[in-house]
């Protein structure tokens, strides 16, 4: 019995040594028997956004500004003229304002006590999540600029829009200064509601009642 166990253990160690000496089998390239096509593991970085995504530069700033990186669990004071990327979060404190520019895409002006997450900055569509405060968004390009405010979706195809989010009452107010925009939400009956805004329109949305109307 002991001889058998030693034989089994010896076989296992032999296989292990073979694997360690031939570690190229753990190469980053995998071959699938079905079609023999080779696939390379995609490079992914938690710290850095995809190379094709747009970066934002700080056009102006004043007062208290907080910044949360892609890998951080909490915000810290924004120091210097940092290059901003998708996946990061900006917050302004009392008397804090900041304007961020994405070249040929969008200009984002945040007023005091405001929080915005830079969700996506791919050239085909910029997406922001505004959870509180007041922001002016300007579309500088051809691709739409999308903003989520609580459970309201705003799509700015061109022009300039002011959005104010009251995280205490759940109300979102919009004012389209110029251009065109579309807002959408689901009612309490799970019906999709879509409204088109033109320059000069003001729209109020109640996220608790899931109702919106022109003012």
PDB file of C-alpha atoms in Angstrom:
ATOM      1  CA  UNK A   1       0.000   0.000   0.000  1.00  0.00           C
ATOM      2  CA  UNK A   2       2.813   2.418   0.936  1.00  0.00           C
ATOM      3  CA  UNK A   3       4.605   1.590  -2.311  1.00  0.00           C
ATOM      4  CA  UNK A   4       1.471   2.522  -4.245  1.00  0.00           C
ATOM      5  CA  UNK A   5       1.123   5.840  -2.396  1.00  0.00           C
ATOM      6  CA  UNK A   6       4.763   6.714  -3.007  1.00  0.00           C
ATOM      7  CA  UNK A   7       4.315   5.831  -6.686  1.00  0.00           C
ATOM      8  CA  UNK A   8       1.226   8.065  -6.898  1.00  0.00           C
ATOM      9  CA  UNK A   9       3.006  10.922  -5.134  1.00  0.00           C
ATOM     10  CA  UNK A  10       6.014  10.548  -7.388  1.00  0.00           C
ATOM     11  CA  UNK A  11       3.829  10.705 -10.491  1.00  0.00           C
ATOM     12  CA  UNK A  12       2.134  13.872  -9.225  1.00  0.00           C
ATOM     13  CA  UNK A  13       5.464  15.573  -8.520  1.00  0.00           C
ATOM     14  CA  UNK A  14       6.743  14.612 -11.959  1.00  0.00           C
ATOM     15  CA  UNK A  15       3.729  16.242 -13.611  1.00  0.00           C
ATOM     16  CA  UNK A  16       4.144  19.353 -11.450  1.00  0.00           C
ATOM     17  CA  UNK A  17       7.830  19.691 -12.356  1.00  0.00           C
ATOM     18  CA  UNK A  18       6.957  19.284 -16.042  1.00  0.00           C
ATOM     19  CA  UNK A  19       4.399  22.086 -15.837  1.00  0.00           C
ATOM     20  CA  UNK A  20       6.794  24.428 -14.043  1.00  0.00           C
ATOM     21  CA  UNK A  21       9.569  23.780 -16.552  1.00  0.00           C
ATOM     22  CA  UNK A  22       7.209  24.321 -19.469  1.00  0.00           C
ATOM     23  CA  UNK A  23       5.378  27.403 -18.202  1.00  0.00           C
ATOM     24  CA  UNK A  24       4.804  28.665 -21.715  1.00  0.00           C
ATOM     25  CA  UNK A  25       1.488  26.818 -21.544  1.00  0.00           C
ATOM     26  CA  UNK A  26       0.371  29.715 -19.391  1.00  0.00           C
ATOM     27  CA  UNK A  27       0.982  32.116 -22.287  1.00  0.00           C
ATOM     28  CA  UNK A  28      -1.397  35.078 -22.719  1.00  0.00           C
ATOM     29  CA  UNK A  29      -2.507  33.576 -26.041  1.00  0.00           C
ATOM     30  CA  UNK A  30      -5.240  30.946 -26.044  1.00  0.00           C
ATOM     31  CA  UNK A  31      -6.138  28.662 -28.950  1.00  0.00           C
ATOM     32  CA  UNK A  32      -9.683  27.370 -29.206  1.00  0.00           C
ATOM     33  CA  UNK A  33      -9.952  23.979 -30.873  1.00  0.00           C
ATOM     34  CA  UNK A  34     -13.198  24.874 -32.639  1.00  0.00           C
ATOM     35  CA  UNK A  35     -11.842  27.426 -35.092  1.00  0.00           C
ATOM     36  CA  UNK A  36      -8.133  27.593 -34.180  1.00  0.00           C
ATOM     37  CA  UNK A  37      -8.427  31.395 -33.923  1.00  0.00           C
ATOM     38  CA  UNK A  38      -6.096  33.103 -31.509  1.00  0.00           C
ATOM     39  CA  UNK A  39      -7.287  35.656 -28.990  1.00  0.00           C
ATOM     40  CA  UNK A  40      -5.115  38.075 -27.035  1.00  0.00           C
ATOM     41  CA  UNK A  41      -6.086  39.049 -23.518  1.00  0.00           C
ATOM     42  CA  UNK A  42      -7.365  42.633 -23.578  1.00  0.00           C
ATOM     43  CA  UNK A  43      -5.306  45.153 -21.648  1.00  0.00           C
ATOM     44  CA  UNK A  44      -7.434  46.651 -18.881  1.00  0.00           C
ATOM     45  CA  UNK A  45      -6.497  49.212 -16.282  1.00  0.00           C
ATOM     46  CA  UNK A  46      -8.527  50.200 -13.258  1.00  0.00           C
ATOM     47  CA  UNK A  47      -6.451  53.339 -12.882  1.00  0.00           C
ATOM     48  CA  UNK A  48      -6.492  54.554 -16.493  1.00  0.00           C
ATOM     49  CA  UNK A  49      -9.520  55.017 -18.744  1.00  0.00           C
ATOM     50  CA  UNK A  50      -9.501  53.487 -22.258  1.00  0.00           C
ATOM     51  CA  UNK A  51      -7.074  55.221 -24.604  1.00  0.00           C
ATOM     52  CA  UNK A  52      -9.839  56.166 -27.037  1.00  0.00           C
ATOM     53  CA  UNK A  53     -11.826  58.033 -24.370  1.00  0.00           C
ATOM     54  CA  UNK A  54     -11.573  61.820 -24.193  1.00  0.00           C
ATOM     55  CA  UNK A  55      -9.752  63.566 -21.352  1.00  0.00           C
ATOM     56  CA  UNK A  56     -11.038  66.705 -19.693  1.00  0.00           C
ATOM     57  CA  UNK A  57      -8.996  69.766 -18.818  1.00  0.00           C
ATOM     58  CA  UNK A  58      -9.846  72.294 -16.120  1.00  0.00           C
ATOM     59  CA  UNK A  59     -10.733  75.588 -17.819  1.00  0.00           C
ATOM     60  CA  UNK A  60     -11.366  77.439 -14.558  1.00  0.00           C
ATOM     61  CA  UNK A  61     -11.909  76.723 -10.885  1.00  0.00           C
ATOM     62  CA  UNK A  62     -12.443  78.449  -7.570  1.00  0.00           C
ATOM     63  CA  UNK A  63     -13.191  77.463  -3.982  1.00  0.00           C
ATOM     64  CA  UNK A  64     -13.393  73.945  -2.582  1.00  0.00           C
ATOM     65  CA  UNK A  65     -13.208  71.163  -5.178  1.00  0.00           C
ATOM     66  CA  UNK A  66     -13.127  67.455  -4.337  1.00  0.00           C
ATOM     67  CA  UNK A  67     -12.004  64.723  -6.718  1.00  0.00           C
ATOM     68  CA  UNK A  68     -12.311  60.944  -6.622  1.00  0.00           C
ATOM     69  CA  UNK A  69     -10.147  58.831  -8.906  1.00  0.00           C
ATOM     70  CA  UNK A  70     -11.182  55.619 -10.632  1.00  0.00           C
ATOM     71  CA  UNK A  71      -9.556  53.486  -7.938  1.00  0.00           C
ATOM     72  CA  UNK A  72     -10.321  55.572  -4.838  1.00  0.00           C
ATOM     73  CA  UNK A  73     -13.074  54.805  -2.336  1.00  0.00           C
ATOM     74  CA  UNK A  74     -13.511  58.391  -1.188  1.00  0.00           C
ATOM     75  CA  UNK A  75     -12.897  61.912  -2.452  1.00  0.00           C
ATOM     76  CA  UNK A  76      -9.909  64.129  -1.707  1.00  0.00           C
ATOM     77  CA  UNK A  77      -9.103  67.789  -2.331  1.00  0.00           C
ATOM     78  CA  UNK A  78      -8.335  68.441  -5.993  1.00  0.00           C
ATOM     79  CA  UNK A  79      -4.796  69.789  -6.308  1.00  0.00           C
ATOM     80  CA  UNK A  80      -3.439  71.457  -9.438  1.00  0.00           C
ATOM     81  CA  UNK A  81      -4.781  71.334 -12.974  1.00  0.00           C
ATOM     82  CA  UNK A  82      -5.374  67.608 -13.121  1.00  0.00           C
ATOM     83  CA  UNK A  83      -6.372  65.885 -16.357  1.00  0.00           C
ATOM     84  CA  UNK A  84      -9.778  64.293 -15.798  1.00  0.00           C
ATOM     85  CA  UNK A  85     -11.018  61.006 -17.253  1.00  0.00           C
ATOM     86  CA  UNK A  86     -14.092  58.818 -17.326  1.00  0.00           C
ATOM     87  CA  UNK A  87     -14.869  56.967 -14.118  1.00  0.00           C
ATOM     88  CA  UNK A  88     -13.875  59.899 -11.902  1.00  0.00           C
ATOM     89  CA  UNK A  89     -16.105  62.048  -9.679  1.00  0.00           C
ATOM     90  CA  UNK A  90     -16.083  65.790  -9.026  1.00  0.00           C
ATOM     91  CA  UNK A  91     -17.708  67.606  -6.108  1.00  0.00           C
ATOM     92  CA  UNK A  92     -17.870  71.293  -5.315  1.00  0.00           C
ATOM     93  CA  UNK A  93     -18.239  72.628  -1.797  1.00  0.00           C
ATOM     94  CA  UNK A  94     -19.637  75.920  -0.596  1.00  0.00           C
ATOM     95  CA  UNK A  95     -18.544  78.722  -2.954  1.00  0.00           C
ATOM     96  CA  UNK A  96     -16.834  76.121  -5.152  1.00  0.00           C
ATOM     97  CA  UNK A  97     -17.095  76.251  -8.948  1.00  0.00           C
ATOM     98  CA  UNK A  98     -15.260  74.395 -11.695  1.00  0.00           C
ATOM     99  CA  UNK A  99     -15.441  74.294 -15.475  1.00  0.00           C
ATOM    100  CA  UNK A 100     -14.168  71.241 -17.344  1.00  0.00           C
ATOM    101  CA  UNK A 101     -13.643  71.121 -21.095  1.00  0.00           C
ATOM    102  CA  UNK A 102     -13.599  68.056 -23.320  1.00  0.00           C
ATOM    103  CA  UNK A 103     -12.181  69.360 -26.607  1.00  0.00           C
ATOM    104  CA  UNK A 104     -14.696  69.382 -29.478  1.00  0.00           C
ATOM    105  CA  UNK A 105     -17.182  67.517 -27.282  1.00  0.00           C
ATOM    106  CA  UNK A 106     -18.505  69.273 -24.166  1.00  0.00           C
ATOM    107  CA  UNK A 107     -18.075  72.038 -21.636  1.00  0.00           C
ATOM    108  CA  UNK A 108     -19.255  71.272 -18.082  1.00  0.00           C
ATOM    109  CA  UNK A 109     -19.666  74.142 -15.607  1.00  0.00           C
ATOM    110  CA  UNK A 110     -20.401  73.038 -12.028  1.00  0.00           C
ATOM    111  CA  UNK A 111     -21.674  75.467  -9.405  1.00  0.00           C
ATOM    112  CA  UNK A 112     -21.419  75.151  -5.607  1.00  0.00           C
ATOM    113  CA  UNK A 113     -22.592  72.073  -3.666  1.00  0.00           C
ATOM    114  CA  UNK A 114     -22.720  69.950  -6.799  1.00  0.00           C
ATOM    115  CA  UNK A 115     -21.693  66.365  -7.520  1.00  0.00           C
ATOM    116  CA  UNK A 116     -21.071  64.912 -10.983  1.00  0.00           C
ATOM    117  CA  UNK A 117     -19.708  61.547 -12.042  1.00  0.00           C
ATOM    118  CA  UNK A 118     -17.894  61.370 -15.373  1.00  0.00           C
ATOM    119  CA  UNK A 119     -19.423  58.099 -16.521  1.00  0.00           C
ATOM    120  CA  UNK A 120     -18.239  57.898 -20.136  1.00  0.00           C
ATOM    121  CA  UNK A 121     -16.189  60.113 -22.429  1.00  0.00           C
ATOM    122  CA  UNK A 122     -16.049  58.104 -25.631  1.00  0.00           C
ATOM    123  CA  UNK A 123     -16.160  60.398 -28.702  1.00  0.00           C
ATOM    124  CA  UNK A 124     -19.479  58.896 -29.837  1.00  0.00           C
ATOM    125  CA  UNK A 125     -21.298  59.867 -26.628  1.00  0.00           C
ATOM    126  CA  UNK A 126     -20.366  61.606 -23.396  1.00  0.00           C
ATOM    127  CA  UNK A 127     -22.330  60.514 -20.322  1.00  0.00           C
ATOM    128  CA  UNK A 128     -22.514  62.221 -16.922  1.00  0.00           C
ATOM    129  CA  UNK A 129     -24.382  61.380 -13.733  1.00  0.00           C
ATOM    130  CA  UNK A 130     -25.471  64.487 -11.829  1.00  0.00           C
ATOM    131  CA  UNK A 131     -26.719  63.522  -8.380  1.00  0.00           C
ATOM    132  CA  UNK A 132     -27.055  67.001  -6.870  1.00  0.00           C
ATOM    133  CA  UNK A 133     -26.517  70.688  -7.479  1.00  0.00           C
ATOM    134  CA  UNK A 134     -26.490  72.899 -10.558  1.00  0.00           C
ATOM    135  CA  UNK A 135     -24.575  72.324 -13.784  1.00  0.00           C
ATOM    136  CA  UNK A 136     -24.494  74.006 -17.184  1.00  0.00           C
ATOM    137  CA  UNK A 137     -23.672  71.644 -20.051  1.00  0.00           C
ATOM    138  CA  UNK A 138     -22.668  72.841 -23.504  1.00  0.00           C
ATOM    139  CA  UNK A 139     -22.394  70.535 -26.483  1.00  0.00           C
ATOM    140  CA  UNK A 140     -19.300  71.481 -28.485  1.00  0.00           C
ATOM    141  CA  UNK A 141     -19.453  68.733 -31.097  1.00  0.00           C
ATOM    142  CA  UNK A 142     -21.672  66.504 -33.201  1.00  0.00           C
ATOM    143  CA  UNK A 143     -22.092  63.634 -30.728  1.00  0.00           C
ATOM    144  CA  UNK A 144     -24.806  63.874 -28.039  1.00  0.00           C
ATOM    145  CA  UNK A 145     -24.084  64.710 -24.417  1.00  0.00           C
ATOM    146  CA  UNK A 146     -26.155  62.576 -22.033  1.00  0.00           C
ATOM    147  CA  UNK A 147     -26.920  63.358 -18.398  1.00  0.00           C
ATOM    148  CA  UNK A 148     -28.607  61.170 -15.831  1.00  0.00           C
ATOM    149  CA  UNK A 149     -30.204  63.018 -12.916  1.00  0.00           C
ATOM    150  CA  UNK A 150     -31.671  60.589 -10.370  1.00  0.00           C
ATOM    151  CA  UNK A 151     -33.968  58.587 -12.705  1.00  0.00           C
ATOM    152  CA  UNK A 152     -34.339  61.194 -15.450  1.00  0.00           C
ATOM    153  CA  UNK A 153     -32.338  60.902 -18.665  1.00  0.00           C
ATOM    154  CA  UNK A 154     -31.397  64.022 -20.627  1.00  0.00           C
ATOM    155  CA  UNK A 155     -29.902  63.962 -24.119  1.00  0.00           C
ATOM    156  CA  UNK A 156     -28.424  67.255 -25.327  1.00  0.00           C
ATOM    157  CA  UNK A 157     -27.968  66.960 -29.085  1.00  0.00           C
ATOM    158  CA  UNK A 158     -26.724  70.516 -29.444  1.00  0.00           C
ATOM    159  CA  UNK A 159     -26.712  73.791 -27.576  1.00  0.00           C
ATOM    160  CA  UNK A 160     -26.653  74.719 -23.893  1.00  0.00           C
ATOM    161  CA  UNK A 161     -28.718  73.447 -20.957  1.00  0.00           C
ATOM    162  CA  UNK A 162     -28.935  74.231 -17.239  1.00  0.00           C
ATOM    163  CA  UNK A 163     -29.803  71.337 -14.910  1.00  0.00           C
ATOM    164  CA  UNK A 164     -30.550  71.679 -11.207  1.00  0.00           C
ATOM    165  CA  UNK A 165     -30.943  68.582  -9.010  1.00  0.00           C
ATOM    166  CA  UNK A 166     -32.384  68.841  -5.501  1.00  0.00           C
ATOM    167  CA  UNK A 167     -31.338  65.613  -3.797  1.00  0.00           C
ATOM    168  CA  UNK A 168     -33.543  66.447  -0.799  1.00  0.00           C
ATOM    169  CA  UNK A 169     -36.862  66.825  -2.650  1.00  0.00           C
ATOM    170  CA  UNK A 170     -36.003  64.666  -5.653  1.00  0.00           C
ATOM    171  CA  UNK A 171     -36.910  67.436  -8.097  1.00  0.00           C
ATOM    172  CA  UNK A 172     -34.941  68.067 -11.282  1.00  0.00           C
ATOM    173  CA  UNK A 173     -35.401  71.320 -13.182  1.00  0.00           C
ATOM    174  CA  UNK A 174     -34.124  71.923 -16.702  1.00  0.00           C
ATOM    175  CA  UNK A 175     -33.751  75.068 -18.756  1.00  0.00           C
ATOM    176  CA  UNK A 176     -32.680  74.747 -22.382  1.00  0.00           C
ATOM    177  CA  UNK A 177     -30.910  78.000 -23.219  1.00  0.00           C
ATOM    178  CA  UNK A 178     -30.213  77.102 -26.838  1.00  0.00           C
ATOM    179  CA  UNK A 179     -30.224  74.105 -29.147  1.00  0.00           C
ATOM    180  CA  UNK A 180     -32.215  70.881 -28.828  1.00  0.00           C
ATOM    181  CA  UNK A 181     -32.612  68.278 -26.113  1.00  0.00           C
ATOM    182  CA  UNK A 182     -34.738  65.268 -25.232  1.00  0.00           C
ATOM    183  CA  UNK A 183     -35.737  64.002 -21.794  1.00  0.00           C
ATOM    184  CA  UNK A 184     -37.001  60.523 -20.929  1.00  0.00           C
ATOM    185  CA  UNK A 185     -38.187  58.629 -17.864  1.00  0.00           C
ATOM    186  CA  UNK A 186     -40.411  55.734 -16.819  1.00  0.00           C
ATOM    187  CA  UNK A 187     -43.695  56.529 -15.101  1.00  0.00           C
ATOM    188  CA  UNK A 188     -44.958  54.708 -12.009  1.00  0.00           C
ATOM    189  CA  UNK A 189     -46.854  52.468 -14.458  1.00  0.00           C
ATOM    190  CA  UNK A 190     -43.549  51.633 -16.169  1.00  0.00           C
ATOM    191  CA  UNK A 191     -44.540  53.554 -19.293  1.00  0.00           C
ATOM    192  CA  UNK A 192     -41.740  55.328 -21.144  1.00  0.00           C
ATOM    193  CA  UNK A 193     -42.254  59.075 -21.375  1.00  0.00           C
ATOM    194  CA  UNK A 194     -40.253  61.121 -23.862  1.00  0.00           C
ATOM    195  CA  UNK A 195     -40.313  64.903 -24.286  1.00  0.00           C
ATOM    196  CA  UNK A 196     -38.509  67.096 -26.813  1.00  0.00           C
ATOM    197  CA  UNK A 197     -37.202  70.457 -25.646  1.00  0.00           C
ATOM    198  CA  UNK A 198     -36.516  73.506 -27.767  1.00  0.00           C
ATOM    199  CA  UNK A 199     -34.611  76.679 -26.954  1.00  0.00           C
ATOM    200  CA  UNK A 200     -36.343  78.607 -24.178  1.00  0.00           C
ATOM    201  CA  UNK A 201     -38.177  75.587 -22.717  1.00  0.00           C
ATOM    202  CA  UNK A 202     -38.181  74.861 -18.984  1.00  0.00           C
ATOM    203  CA  UNK A 203     -39.021  71.392 -17.697  1.00  0.00           C
ATOM    204  CA  UNK A 204     -39.635  70.167 -14.146  1.00  0.00           C
ATOM    205  CA  UNK A 205     -39.396  66.524 -13.119  1.00  0.00           C
ATOM    206  CA  UNK A 206     -40.486  64.931  -9.833  1.00  0.00           C
ATOM    207  CA  UNK A 207     -38.457  61.753  -9.331  1.00  0.00           C
ATOM    208  CA  UNK A 208     -40.660  60.581  -6.452  1.00  0.00           C
ATOM    209  CA  UNK A 209     -43.885  60.758  -8.449  1.00  0.00           C
ATOM    210  CA  UNK A 210     -42.068  60.056 -11.721  1.00  0.00           C
ATOM    211  CA  UNK A 211     -43.898  62.891 -13.425  1.00  0.00           C
ATOM    212  CA  UNK A 212     -42.600  65.680 -15.629  1.00  0.00           C
ATOM    213  CA  UNK A 213     -44.136  68.769 -17.178  1.00  0.00           C
ATOM    214  CA  UNK A 214     -43.247  72.003 -18.934  1.00  0.00           C
ATOM    215  CA  UNK A 215     -43.252  75.117 -16.801  1.00  0.00           C
TER     216      UNK A 215
END
